[in-house]
XYZ file of N, CA, C and O in Angstrom:
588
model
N -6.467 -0.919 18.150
C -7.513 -0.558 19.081
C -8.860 -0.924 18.469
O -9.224 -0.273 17.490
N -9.678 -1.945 18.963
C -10.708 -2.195 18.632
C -12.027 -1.406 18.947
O -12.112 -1.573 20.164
N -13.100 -0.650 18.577
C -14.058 -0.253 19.440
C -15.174 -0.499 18.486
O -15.239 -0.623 17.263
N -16.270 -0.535 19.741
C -17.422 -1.200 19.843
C -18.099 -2.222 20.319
O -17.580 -3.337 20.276
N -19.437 -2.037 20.885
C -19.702 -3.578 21.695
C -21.041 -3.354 21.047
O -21.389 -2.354 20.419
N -21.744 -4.452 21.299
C -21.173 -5.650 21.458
C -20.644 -6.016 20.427
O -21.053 -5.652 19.324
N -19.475 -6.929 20.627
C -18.877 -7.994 19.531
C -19.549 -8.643 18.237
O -19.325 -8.588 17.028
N -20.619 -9.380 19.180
C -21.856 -9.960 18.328
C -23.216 -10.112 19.144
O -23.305 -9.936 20.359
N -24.233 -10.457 18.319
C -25.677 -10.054 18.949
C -26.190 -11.089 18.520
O -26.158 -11.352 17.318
N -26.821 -11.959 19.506
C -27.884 -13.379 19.248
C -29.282 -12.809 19.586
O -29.462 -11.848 20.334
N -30.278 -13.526 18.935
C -31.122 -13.247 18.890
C -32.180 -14.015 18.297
O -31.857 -14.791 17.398
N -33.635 -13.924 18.707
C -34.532 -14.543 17.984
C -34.763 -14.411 16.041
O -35.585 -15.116 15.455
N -33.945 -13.478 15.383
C -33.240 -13.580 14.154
C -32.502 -14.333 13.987
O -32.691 -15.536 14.167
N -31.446 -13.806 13.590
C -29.604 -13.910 13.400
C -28.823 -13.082 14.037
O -28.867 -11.916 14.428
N -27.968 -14.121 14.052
C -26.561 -13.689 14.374
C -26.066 -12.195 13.931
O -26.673 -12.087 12.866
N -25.400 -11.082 14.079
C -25.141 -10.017 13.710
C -23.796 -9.393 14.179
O -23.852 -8.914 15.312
N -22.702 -9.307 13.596
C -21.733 -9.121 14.365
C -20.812 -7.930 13.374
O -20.553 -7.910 12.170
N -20.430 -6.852 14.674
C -20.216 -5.851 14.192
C -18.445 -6.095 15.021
O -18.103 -6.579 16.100
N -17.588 -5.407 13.723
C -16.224 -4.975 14.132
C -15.721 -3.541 14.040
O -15.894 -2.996 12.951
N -15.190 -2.914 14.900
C -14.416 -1.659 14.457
C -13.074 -1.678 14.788
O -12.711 -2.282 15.797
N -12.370 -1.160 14.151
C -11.003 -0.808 14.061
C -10.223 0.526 13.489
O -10.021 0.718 12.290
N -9.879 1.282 14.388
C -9.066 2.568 13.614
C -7.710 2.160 13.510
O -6.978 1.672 14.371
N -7.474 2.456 12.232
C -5.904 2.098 11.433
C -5.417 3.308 11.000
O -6.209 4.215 10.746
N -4.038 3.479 10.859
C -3.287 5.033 11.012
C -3.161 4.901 9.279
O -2.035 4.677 8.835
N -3.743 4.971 8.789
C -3.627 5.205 7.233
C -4.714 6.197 6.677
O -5.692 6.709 7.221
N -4.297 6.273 5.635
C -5.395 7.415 4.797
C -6.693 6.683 4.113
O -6.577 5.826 3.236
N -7.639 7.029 4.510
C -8.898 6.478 4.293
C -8.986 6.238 2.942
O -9.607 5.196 2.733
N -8.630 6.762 1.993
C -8.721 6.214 0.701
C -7.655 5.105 0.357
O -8.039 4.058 -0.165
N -6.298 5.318 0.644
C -5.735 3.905 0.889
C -6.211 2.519 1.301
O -6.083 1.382 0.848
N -6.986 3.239 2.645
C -8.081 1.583 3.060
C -9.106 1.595 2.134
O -9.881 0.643 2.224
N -9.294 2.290 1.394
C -10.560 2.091 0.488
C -10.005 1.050 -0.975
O -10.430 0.038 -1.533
N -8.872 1.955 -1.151
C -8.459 1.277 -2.411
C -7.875 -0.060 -2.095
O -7.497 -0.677 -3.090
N -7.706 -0.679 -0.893
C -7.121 -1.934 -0.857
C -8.587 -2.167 -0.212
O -8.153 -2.812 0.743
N -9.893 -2.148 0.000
C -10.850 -2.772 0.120
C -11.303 -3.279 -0.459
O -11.693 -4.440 -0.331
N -11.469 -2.130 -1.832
C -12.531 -2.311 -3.302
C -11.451 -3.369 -3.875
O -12.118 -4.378 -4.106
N -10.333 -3.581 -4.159
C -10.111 -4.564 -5.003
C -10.542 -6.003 -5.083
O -9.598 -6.793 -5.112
N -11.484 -6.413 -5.116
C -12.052 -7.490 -4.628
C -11.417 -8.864 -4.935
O -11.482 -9.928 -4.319
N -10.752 -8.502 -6.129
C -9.824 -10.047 -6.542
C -8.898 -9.923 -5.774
O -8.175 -10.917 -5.838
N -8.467 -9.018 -4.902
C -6.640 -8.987 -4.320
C -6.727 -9.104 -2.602
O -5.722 -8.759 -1.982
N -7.574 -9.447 -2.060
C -7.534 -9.081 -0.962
C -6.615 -10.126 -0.355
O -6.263 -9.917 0.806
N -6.220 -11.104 -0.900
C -5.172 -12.199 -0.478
C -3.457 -11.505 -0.208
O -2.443 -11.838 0.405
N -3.887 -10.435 -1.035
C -2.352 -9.480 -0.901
C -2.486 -8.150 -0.520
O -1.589 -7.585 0.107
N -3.677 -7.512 -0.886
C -3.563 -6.146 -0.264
C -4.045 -6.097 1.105
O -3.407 -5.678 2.071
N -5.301 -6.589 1.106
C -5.865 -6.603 2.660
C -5.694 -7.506 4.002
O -5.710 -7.149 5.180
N -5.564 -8.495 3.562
C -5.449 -9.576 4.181
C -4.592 -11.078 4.289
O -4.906 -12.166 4.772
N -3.326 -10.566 3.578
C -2.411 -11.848 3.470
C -2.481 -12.754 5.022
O -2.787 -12.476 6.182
N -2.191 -13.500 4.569
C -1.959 -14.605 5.736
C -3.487 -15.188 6.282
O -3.928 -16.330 6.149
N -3.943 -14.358 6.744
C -5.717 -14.745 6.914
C -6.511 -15.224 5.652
O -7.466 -15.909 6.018
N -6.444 -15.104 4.338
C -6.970 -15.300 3.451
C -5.659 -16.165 2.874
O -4.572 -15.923 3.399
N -5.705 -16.855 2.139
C -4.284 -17.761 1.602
C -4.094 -17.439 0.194
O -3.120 -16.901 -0.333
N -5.496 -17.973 -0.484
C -5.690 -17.787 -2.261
C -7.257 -16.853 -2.152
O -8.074 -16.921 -1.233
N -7.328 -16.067 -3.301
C -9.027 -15.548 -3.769
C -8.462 -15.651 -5.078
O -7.336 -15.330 -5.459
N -9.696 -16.294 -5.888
C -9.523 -16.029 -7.344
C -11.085 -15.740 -7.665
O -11.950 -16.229 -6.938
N -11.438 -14.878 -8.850
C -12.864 -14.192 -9.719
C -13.139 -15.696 -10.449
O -12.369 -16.426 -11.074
N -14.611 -15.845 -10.090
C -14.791 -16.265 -11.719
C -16.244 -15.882 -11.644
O -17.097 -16.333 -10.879
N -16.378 -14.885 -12.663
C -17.258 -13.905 -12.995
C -17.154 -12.861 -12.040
O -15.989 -12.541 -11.807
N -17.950 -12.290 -11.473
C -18.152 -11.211 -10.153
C -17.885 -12.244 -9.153
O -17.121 -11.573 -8.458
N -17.946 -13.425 -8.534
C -18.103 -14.192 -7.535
C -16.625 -14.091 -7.460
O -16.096 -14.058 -8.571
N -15.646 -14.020 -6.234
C -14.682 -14.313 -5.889
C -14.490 -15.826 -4.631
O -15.127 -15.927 -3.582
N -13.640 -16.646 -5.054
C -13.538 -18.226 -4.419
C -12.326 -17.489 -3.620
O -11.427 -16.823 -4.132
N -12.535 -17.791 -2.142
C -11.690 -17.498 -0.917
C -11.138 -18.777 -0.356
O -11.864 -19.762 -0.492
N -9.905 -18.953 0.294
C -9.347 -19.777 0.795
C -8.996 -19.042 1.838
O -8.298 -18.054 1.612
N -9.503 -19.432 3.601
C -8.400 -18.948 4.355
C -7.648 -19.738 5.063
O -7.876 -20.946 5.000
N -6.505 -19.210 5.960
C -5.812 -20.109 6.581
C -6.409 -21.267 6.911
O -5.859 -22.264 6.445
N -7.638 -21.494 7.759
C -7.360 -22.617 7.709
C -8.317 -23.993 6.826
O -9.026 -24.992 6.951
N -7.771 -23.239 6.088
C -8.439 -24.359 4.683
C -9.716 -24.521 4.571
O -10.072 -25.617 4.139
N -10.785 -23.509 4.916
C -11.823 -23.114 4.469
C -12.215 -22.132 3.075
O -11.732 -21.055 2.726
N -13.546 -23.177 2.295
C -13.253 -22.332 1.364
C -14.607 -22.026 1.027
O -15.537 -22.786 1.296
N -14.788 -20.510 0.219
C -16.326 -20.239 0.254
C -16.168 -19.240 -1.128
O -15.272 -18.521 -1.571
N -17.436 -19.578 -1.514
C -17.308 -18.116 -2.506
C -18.579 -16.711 -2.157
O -19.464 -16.820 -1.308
N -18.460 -16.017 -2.650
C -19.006 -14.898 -2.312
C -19.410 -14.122 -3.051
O -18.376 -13.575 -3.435
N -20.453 -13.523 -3.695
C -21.047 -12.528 -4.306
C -20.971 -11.117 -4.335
O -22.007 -10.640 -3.874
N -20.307 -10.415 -4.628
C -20.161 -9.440 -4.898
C -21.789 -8.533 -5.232
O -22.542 -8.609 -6.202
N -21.872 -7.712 -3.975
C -23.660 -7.166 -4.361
C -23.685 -5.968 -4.137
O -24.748 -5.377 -4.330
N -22.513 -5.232 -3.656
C -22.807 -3.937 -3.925
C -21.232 -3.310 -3.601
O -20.767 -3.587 -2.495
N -20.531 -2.603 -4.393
C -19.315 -1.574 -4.578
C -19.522 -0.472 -4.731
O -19.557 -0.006 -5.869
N -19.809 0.613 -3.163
C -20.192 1.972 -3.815
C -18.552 2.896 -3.137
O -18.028 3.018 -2.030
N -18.227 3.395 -4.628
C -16.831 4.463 -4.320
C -17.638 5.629 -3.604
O -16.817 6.206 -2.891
N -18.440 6.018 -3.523
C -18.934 7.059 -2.712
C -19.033 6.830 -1.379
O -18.368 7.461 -0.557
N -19.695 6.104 -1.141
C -19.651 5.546 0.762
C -18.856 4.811 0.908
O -18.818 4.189 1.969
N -17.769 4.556 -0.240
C -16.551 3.712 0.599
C -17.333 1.890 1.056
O -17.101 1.247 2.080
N -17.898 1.645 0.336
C -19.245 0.387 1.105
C -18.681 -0.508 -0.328
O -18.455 -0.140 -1.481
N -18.573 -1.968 0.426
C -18.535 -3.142 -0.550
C -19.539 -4.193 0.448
O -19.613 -4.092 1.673
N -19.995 -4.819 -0.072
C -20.750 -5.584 0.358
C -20.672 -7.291 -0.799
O -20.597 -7.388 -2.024
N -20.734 -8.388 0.294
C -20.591 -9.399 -0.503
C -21.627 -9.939 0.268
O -22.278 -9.217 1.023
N -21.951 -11.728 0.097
C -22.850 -12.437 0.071
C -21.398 -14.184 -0.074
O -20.470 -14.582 -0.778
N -22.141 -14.543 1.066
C -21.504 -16.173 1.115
C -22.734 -16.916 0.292
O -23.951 -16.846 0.468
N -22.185 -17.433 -0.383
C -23.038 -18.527 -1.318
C -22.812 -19.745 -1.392
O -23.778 -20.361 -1.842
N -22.006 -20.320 -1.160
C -21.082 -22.113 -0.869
C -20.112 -22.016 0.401
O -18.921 -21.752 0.562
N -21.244 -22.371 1.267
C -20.151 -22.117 2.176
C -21.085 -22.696 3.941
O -22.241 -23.102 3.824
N -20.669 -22.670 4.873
C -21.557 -23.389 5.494
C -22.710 -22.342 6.526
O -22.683 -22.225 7.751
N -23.356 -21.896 5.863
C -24.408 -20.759 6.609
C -25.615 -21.055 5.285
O -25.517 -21.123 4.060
N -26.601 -21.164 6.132
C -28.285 -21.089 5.523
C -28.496 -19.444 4.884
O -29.235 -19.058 3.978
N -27.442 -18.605 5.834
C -27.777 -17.107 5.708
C -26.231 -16.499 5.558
O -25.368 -16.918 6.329
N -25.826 -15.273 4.318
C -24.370 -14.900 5.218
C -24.699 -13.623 4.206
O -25.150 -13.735 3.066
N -24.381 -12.428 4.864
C -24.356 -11.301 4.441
C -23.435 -10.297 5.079
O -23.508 -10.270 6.307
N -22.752 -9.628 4.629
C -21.832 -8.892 5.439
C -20.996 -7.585 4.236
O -20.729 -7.500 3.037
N -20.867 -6.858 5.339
C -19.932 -5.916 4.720
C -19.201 -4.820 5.352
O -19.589 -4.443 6.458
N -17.864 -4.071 4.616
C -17.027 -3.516 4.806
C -17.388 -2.389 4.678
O -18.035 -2.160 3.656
N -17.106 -1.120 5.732
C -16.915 0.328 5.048
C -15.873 0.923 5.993
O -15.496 0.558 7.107
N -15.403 2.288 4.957
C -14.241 2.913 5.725
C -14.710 4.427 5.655
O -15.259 5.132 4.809
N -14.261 4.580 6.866
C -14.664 6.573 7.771
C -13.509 7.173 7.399
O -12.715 6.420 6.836
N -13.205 8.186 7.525
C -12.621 8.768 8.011
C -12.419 9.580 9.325
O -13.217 10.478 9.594
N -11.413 9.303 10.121
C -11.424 9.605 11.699
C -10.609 10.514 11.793
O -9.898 10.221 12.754
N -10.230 11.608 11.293
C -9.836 12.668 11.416
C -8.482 12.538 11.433
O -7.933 11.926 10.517
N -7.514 13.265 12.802
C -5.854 12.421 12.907
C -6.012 10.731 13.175
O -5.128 9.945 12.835
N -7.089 10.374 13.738
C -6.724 9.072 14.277
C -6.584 8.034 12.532
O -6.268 6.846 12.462
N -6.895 8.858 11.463
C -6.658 8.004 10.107
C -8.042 7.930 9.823
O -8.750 8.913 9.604
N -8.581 6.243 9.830
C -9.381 5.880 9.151
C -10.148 4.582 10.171
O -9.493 3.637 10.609
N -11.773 4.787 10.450
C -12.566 3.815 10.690
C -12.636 3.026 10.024
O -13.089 3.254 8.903
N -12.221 1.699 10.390
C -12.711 0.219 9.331
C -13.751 -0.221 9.717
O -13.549 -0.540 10.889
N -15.026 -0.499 9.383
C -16.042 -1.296 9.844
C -16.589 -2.364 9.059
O -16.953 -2.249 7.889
N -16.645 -3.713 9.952
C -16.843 -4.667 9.338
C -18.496 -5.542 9.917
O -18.727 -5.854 11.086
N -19.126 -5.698 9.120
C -20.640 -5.956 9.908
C -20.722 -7.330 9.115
O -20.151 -7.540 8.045
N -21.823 -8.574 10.067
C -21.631 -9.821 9.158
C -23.065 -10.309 9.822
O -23.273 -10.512 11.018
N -23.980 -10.440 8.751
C -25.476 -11.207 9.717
C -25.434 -12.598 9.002
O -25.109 -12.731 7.822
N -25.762 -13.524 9.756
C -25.860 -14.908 9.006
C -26.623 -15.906 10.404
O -26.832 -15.772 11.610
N -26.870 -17.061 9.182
C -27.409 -17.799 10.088
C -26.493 -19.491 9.832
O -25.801 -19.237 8.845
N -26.291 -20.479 10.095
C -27.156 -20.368 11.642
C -26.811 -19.661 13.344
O -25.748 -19.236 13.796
N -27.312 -19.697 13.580
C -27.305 -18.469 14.591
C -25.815 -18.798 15.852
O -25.181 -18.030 16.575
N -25.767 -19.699 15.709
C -25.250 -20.773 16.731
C -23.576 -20.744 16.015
O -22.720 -21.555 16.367
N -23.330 -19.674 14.984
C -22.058 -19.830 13.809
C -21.550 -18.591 15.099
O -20.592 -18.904 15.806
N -22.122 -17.457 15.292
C -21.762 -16.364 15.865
C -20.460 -16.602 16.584
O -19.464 -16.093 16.071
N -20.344 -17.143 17.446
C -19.228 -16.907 18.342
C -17.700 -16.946 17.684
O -16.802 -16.104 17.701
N -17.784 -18.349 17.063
C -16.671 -18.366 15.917
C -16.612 -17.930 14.628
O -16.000 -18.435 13.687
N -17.255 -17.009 14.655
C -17.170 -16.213 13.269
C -17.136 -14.771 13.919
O -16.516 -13.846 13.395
N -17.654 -14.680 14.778
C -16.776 -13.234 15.831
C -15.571 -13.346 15.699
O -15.128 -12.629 14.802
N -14.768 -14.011 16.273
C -13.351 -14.832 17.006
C -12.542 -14.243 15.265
O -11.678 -13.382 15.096
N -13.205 -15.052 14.301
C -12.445 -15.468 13.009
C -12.336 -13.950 12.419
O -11.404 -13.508 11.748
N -13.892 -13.034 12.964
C -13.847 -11.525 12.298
C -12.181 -10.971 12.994
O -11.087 -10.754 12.472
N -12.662 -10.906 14.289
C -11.667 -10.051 15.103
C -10.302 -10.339 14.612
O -9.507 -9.400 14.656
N -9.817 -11.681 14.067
C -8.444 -12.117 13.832
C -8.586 -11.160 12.527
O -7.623 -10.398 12.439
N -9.355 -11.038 11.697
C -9.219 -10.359 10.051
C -9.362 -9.505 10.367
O -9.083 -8.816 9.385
N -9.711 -8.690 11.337
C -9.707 -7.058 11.269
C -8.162 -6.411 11.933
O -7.591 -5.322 11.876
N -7.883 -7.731 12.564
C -6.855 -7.210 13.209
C -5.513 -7.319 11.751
O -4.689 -6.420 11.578
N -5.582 -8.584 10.873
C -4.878 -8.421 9.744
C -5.021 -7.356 9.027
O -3.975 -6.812 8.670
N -6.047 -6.873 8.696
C -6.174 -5.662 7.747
C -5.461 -4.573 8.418
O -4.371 -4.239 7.953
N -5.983 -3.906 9.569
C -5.037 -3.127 10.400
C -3.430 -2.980 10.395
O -2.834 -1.904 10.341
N -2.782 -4.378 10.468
C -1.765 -4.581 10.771
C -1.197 -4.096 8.900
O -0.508 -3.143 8.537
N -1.784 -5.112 8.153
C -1.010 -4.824 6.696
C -1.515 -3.668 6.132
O -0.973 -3.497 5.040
N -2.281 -2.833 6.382
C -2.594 -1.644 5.953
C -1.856 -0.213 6.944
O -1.737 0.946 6.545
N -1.561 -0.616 7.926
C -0.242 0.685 8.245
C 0.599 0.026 8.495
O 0.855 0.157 9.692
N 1.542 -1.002 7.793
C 2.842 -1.606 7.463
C 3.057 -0.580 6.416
O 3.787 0.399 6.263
N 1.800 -1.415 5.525
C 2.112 -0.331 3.769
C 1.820 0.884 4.004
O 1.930 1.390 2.887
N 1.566 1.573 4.603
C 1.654 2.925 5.029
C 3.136 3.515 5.069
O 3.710 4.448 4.508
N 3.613 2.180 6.329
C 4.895 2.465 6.744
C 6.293 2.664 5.583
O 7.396 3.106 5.906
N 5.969 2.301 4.469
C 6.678 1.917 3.161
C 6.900 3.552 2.440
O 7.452 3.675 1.347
């Protein structure tokens, strides 16, 4: 179940595109497969992501479809559950985005995924590409629940 609108927001800025998703798992579970930042190729996101490997704090992403970018690691707070990265090689003038997880009472756990970048004109397919990864995380995070 996805909620929230809009999808994404154009504008005389940037692009800004917000995702939500409630997943039937325990909010610290989605936390601890968030924060791992080298693993998300296996904890969070198999299949959508292919390879991530570190070198230094920067993690190099591969996803399906053979796009590859690296990303900055700029803020990991275990208290708000908040990771935040930064696209740095990759095809945006601008890319900033980040993950946090709620807790939603019985319904489990809020995933929220927010992404501002430019150029502005990236939005639609980088909506499209969010919605497919939120829907992976969802899916492999109450599988492993299911375990």
């Amino acid at each position: 179940m996805l909620c929230g609108t809009p999808l994404y927001r154009q504008g005389p800025g940037m692009a800004s595109i917000r995702k939500e998703i409630l997943i039937d798992a325990r909010p610290d579970d989605v936390w601890a497969a968030l924060r791992d930042w080298g693993a998300l190729h296996h904890r969070l996101v198999p299949g959508f992501v292919t390879d991530a490997h570190l070198e230094g704090r920067d993690r190099v992403v591969t996803f399906f479809n053979g796009a590859v970018v690296r990303e900055v690691l700029v803020d990991l707070d275990d208290e708000a559950r908040r990771l935040v990265w930064s696209v740095v090689d990759g095809p945006y003038t601008h890319h900033n985005a980040s993950a946090q997880v709620f807790s939603s009472g019985d319904a489990g756990t809020l995933f929220v995924w927010v992404a501002d970048l430019l150029p502005d004109e990236a939005a639609g397919r980088i909506s499209d590409l969010m919605e497919r990864g939120i829907g992976v995380v969802k899916n492999t995070l109450e599988l492993r629940r299911g375990r």
